[in-house]
XYZ file of N, CA and C in Angstrom:
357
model
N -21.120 33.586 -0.973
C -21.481 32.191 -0.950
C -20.435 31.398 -0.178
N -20.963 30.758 0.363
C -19.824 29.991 1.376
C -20.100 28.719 1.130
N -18.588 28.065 0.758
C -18.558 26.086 0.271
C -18.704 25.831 2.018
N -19.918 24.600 1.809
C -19.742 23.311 3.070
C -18.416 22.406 2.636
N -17.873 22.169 3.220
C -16.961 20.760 3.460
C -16.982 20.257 4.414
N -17.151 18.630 4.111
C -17.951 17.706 5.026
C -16.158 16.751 5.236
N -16.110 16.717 6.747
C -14.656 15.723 6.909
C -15.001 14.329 6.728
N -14.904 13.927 5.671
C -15.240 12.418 5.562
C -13.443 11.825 6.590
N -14.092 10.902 7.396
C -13.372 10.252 8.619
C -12.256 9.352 7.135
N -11.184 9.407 7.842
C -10.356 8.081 7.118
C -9.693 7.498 8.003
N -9.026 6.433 7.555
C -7.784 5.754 8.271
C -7.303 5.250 7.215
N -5.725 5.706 7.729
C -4.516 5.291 6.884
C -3.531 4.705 7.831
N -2.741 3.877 6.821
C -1.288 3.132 7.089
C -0.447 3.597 6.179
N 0.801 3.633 6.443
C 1.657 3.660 5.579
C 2.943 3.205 5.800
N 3.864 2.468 5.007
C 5.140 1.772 4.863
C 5.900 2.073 3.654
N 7.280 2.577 4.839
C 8.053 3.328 3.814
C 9.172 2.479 3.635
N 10.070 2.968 2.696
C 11.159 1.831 2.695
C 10.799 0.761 2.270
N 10.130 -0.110 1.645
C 9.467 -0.870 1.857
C 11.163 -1.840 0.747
N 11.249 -3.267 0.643
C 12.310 -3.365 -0.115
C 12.157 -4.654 -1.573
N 10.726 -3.957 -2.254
C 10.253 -4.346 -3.019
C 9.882 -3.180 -3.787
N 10.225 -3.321 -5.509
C 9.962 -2.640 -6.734
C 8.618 -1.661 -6.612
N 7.907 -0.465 -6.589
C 6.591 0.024 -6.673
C 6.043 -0.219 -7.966
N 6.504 -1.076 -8.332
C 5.997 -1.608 -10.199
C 5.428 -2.552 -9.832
N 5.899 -3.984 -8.778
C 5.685 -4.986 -8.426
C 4.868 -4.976 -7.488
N 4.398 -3.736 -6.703
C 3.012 -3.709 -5.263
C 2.629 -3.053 -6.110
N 2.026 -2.337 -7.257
C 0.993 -1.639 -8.285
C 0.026 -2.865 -8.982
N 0.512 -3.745 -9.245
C -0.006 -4.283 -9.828
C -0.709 -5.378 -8.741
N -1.196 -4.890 -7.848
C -1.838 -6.088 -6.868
C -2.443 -5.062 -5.780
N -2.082 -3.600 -5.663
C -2.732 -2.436 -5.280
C -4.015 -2.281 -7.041
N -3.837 -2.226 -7.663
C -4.729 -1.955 -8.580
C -5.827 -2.868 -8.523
N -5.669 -4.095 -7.967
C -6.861 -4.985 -7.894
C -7.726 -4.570 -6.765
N -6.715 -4.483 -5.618
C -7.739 -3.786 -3.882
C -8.450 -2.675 -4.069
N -8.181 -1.845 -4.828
C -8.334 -0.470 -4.897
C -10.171 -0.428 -4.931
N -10.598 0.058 -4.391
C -12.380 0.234 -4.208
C -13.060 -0.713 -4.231
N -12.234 -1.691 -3.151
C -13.087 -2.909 -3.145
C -13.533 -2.768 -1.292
N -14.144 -3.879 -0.619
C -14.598 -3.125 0.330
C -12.833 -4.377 1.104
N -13.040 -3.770 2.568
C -12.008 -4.708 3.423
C -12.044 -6.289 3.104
N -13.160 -6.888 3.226
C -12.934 -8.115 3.394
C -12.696 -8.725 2.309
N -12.928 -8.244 1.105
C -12.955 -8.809 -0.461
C -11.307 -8.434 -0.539
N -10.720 -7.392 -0.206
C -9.892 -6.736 -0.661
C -8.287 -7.931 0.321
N -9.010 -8.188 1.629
C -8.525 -8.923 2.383
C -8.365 -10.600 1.638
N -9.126 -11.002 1.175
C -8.906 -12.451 0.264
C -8.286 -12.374 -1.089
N -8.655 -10.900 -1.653
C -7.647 -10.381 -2.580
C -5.720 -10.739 -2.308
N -5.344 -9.942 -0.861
C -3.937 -10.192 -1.233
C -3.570 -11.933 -0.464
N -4.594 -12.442 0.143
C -4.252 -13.652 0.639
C -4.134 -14.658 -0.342
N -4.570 -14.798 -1.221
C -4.576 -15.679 -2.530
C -3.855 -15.218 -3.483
N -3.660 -13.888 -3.928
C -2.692 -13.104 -5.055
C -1.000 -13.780 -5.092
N -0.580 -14.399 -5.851
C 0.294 -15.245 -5.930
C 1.533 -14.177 -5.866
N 1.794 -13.249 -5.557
C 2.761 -11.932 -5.627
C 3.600 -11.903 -4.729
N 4.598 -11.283 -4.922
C 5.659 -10.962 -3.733
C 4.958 -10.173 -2.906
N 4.537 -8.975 -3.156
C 3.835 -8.003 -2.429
C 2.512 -8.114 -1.818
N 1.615 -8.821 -2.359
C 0.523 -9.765 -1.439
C 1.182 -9.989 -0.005
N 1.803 -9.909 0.193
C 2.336 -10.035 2.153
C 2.529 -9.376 2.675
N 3.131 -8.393 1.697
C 3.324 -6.953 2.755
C 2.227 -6.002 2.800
N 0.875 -6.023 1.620
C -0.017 -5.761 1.553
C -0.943 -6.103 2.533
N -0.880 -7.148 2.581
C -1.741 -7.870 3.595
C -1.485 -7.276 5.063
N -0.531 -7.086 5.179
C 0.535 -6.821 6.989
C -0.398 -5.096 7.016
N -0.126 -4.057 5.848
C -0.517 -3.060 5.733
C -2.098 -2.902 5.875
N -2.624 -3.469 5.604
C -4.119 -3.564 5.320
C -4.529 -3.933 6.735
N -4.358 -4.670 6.980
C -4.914 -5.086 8.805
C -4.346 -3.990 9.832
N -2.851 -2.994 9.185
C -2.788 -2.371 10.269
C -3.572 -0.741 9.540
N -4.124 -0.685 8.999
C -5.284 0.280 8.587
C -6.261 0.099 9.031
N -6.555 -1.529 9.199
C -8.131 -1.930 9.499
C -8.238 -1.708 11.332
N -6.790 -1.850 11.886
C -6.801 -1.356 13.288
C -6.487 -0.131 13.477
N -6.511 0.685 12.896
C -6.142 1.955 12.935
C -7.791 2.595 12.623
N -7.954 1.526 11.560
C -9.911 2.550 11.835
C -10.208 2.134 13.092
N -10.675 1.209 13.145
C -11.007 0.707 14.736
C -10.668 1.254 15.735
N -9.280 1.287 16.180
C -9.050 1.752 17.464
C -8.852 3.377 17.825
N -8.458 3.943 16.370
C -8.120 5.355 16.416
C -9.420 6.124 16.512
N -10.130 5.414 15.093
C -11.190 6.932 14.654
C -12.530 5.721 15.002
N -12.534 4.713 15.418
C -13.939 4.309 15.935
C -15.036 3.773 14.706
N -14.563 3.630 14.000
C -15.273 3.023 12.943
C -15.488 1.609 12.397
N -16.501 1.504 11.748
C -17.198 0.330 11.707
C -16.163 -0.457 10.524
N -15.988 -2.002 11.275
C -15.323 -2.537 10.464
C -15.727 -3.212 8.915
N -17.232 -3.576 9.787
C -17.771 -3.745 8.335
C -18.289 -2.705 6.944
N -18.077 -1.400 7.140
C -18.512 -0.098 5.972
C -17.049 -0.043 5.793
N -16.451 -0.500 6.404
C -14.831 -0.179 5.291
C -14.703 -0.552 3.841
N -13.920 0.218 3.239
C -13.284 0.126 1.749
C -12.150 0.963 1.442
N -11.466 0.311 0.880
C -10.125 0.912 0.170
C -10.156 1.830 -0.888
N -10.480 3.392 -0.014
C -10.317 4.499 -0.980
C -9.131 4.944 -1.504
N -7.860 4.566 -1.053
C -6.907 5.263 -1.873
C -5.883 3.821 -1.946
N -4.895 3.917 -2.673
C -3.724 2.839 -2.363
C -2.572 2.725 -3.252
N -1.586 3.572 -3.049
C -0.648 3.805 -3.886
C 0.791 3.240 -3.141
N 1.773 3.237 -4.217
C 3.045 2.758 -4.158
C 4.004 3.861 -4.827
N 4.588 4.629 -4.370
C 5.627 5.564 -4.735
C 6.538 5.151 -4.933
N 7.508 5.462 -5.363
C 9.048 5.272 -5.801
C 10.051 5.439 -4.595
N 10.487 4.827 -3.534
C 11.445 5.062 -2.687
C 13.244 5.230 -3.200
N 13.991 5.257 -2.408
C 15.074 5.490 -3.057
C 16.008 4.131 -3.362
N 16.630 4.319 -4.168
C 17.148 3.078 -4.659
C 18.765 2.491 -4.117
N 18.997 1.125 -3.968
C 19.714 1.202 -3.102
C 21.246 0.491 -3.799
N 21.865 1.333 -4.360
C 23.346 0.833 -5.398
C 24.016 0.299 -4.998
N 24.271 -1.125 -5.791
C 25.457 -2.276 -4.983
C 25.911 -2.856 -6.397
N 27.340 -2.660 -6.168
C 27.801 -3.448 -7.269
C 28.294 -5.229 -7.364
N 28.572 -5.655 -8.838
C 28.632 -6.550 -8.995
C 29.921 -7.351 -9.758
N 30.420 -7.811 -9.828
C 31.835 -8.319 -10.829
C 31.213 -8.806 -11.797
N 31.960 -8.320 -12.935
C 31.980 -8.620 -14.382
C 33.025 -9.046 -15.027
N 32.597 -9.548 -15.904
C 33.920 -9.995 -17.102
C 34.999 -9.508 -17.275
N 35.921 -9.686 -17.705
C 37.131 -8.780 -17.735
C 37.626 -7.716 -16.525
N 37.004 -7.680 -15.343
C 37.343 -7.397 -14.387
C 36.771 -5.840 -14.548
N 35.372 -5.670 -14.657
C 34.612 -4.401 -15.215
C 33.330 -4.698 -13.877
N 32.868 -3.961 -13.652
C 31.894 -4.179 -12.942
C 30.065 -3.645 -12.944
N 29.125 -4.700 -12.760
C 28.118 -3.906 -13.222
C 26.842 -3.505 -11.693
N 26.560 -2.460 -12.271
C 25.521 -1.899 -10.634
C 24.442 -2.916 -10.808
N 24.360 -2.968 -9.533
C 22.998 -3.563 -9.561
C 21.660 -2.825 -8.651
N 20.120 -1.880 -8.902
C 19.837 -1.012 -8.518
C 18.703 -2.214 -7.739
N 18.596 -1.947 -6.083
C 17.783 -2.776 -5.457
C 16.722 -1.204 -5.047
N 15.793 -1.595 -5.724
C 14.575 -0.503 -5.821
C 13.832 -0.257 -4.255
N 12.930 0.437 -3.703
C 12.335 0.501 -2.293
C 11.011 1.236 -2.727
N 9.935 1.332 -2.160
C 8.618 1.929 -2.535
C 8.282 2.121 -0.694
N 7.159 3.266 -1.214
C 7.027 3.827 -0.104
C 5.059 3.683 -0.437
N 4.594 2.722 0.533
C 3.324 2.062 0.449
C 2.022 2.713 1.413
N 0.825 3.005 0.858
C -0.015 4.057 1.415
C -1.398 3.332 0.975
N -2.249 2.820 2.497
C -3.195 2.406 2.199
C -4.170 3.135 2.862
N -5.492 3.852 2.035
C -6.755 4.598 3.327
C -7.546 4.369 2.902
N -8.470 4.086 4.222
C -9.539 3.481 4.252
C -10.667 4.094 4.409
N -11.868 4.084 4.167
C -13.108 5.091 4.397
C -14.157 4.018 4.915
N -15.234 4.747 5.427
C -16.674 3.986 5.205
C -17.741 4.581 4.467
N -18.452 3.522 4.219
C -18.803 3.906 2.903
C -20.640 4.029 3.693
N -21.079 5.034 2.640
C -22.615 5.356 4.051
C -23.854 4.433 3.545
C-alpha cells in the first residue's frame, strides 16, 4: 500500500532574536492563529501590545513572501502556524543595596509565522 502526500504550498517568515519576552508575542499570536490574513491583519493593528508591531512587520513579510515567492493568492490566505520560542537571554547587571548586585535577564524570542491557502 502506498501513502499519497499532497505538498500543501506554504509561506513562512521568521524573526529571530527578536528583543521582546515569547510570553508577551504568545499572547497576541494566540488570537491570529487560524484566522484568515486580513482579519488577522486588523488583529495586530488595534491589539494594544508591545508585540502587535513586530507582528504586524512579520505578517506582511509572509504575506510577500506568498505572493512573490510561491505565487499565491492573497486573498485564500490564513495563518496556519504561529509560534514564539524562547531565544537566548541576555544578562546585565544592576546595583543594589549595600553594594550587592542584582541580574537583570532581558529575554529574546525567536518568531515564526506560515501561511497557507485555504481551498
Amino acid at each position: 500500500m502506498e501513502e499519497k502526500t499532497t505538498q500543501v504550498a506554504e509561506a513562512r517568515a521568521t524573526l529571530s532574536y527578536a528583543r521582546i519576552s515569547s510570553r508577551k508575542v504568545k499572547i497576541v499570536a494566540d488570537l491570529m492563529r487560524g484566522k484568515s490574513v486580513e482579519e488577522a491583519q486588523n488583529i495586530v493593528k488595534f491589539a494594544p501590545k508591545a508585540s502587535a508591531e513586530i507582528l504586524e512587520k512579520l505578517l506582511n513579510s509572509a504575506i510577500a513572501n506568498a505572493e512573490n515567492n510561491h505565487f499565491m493568492n492573497r486573498a485564500n490566505l490564513y495563518v496556519a502556524e504561529i509560534y514564539a520560542n524562547q531565544g537566548p537571554t541576555l544578562k546585565r547587571i544592576r546595583p543594589a543595596a549595600k553594594g550587592s548586585a542584582v541580574r537583570i535577564r532581558k529575554r529574546t524570542s525567536h518568531i515564526t509565522i506560515v501561511l497557507r491557502e485555504s481551498k
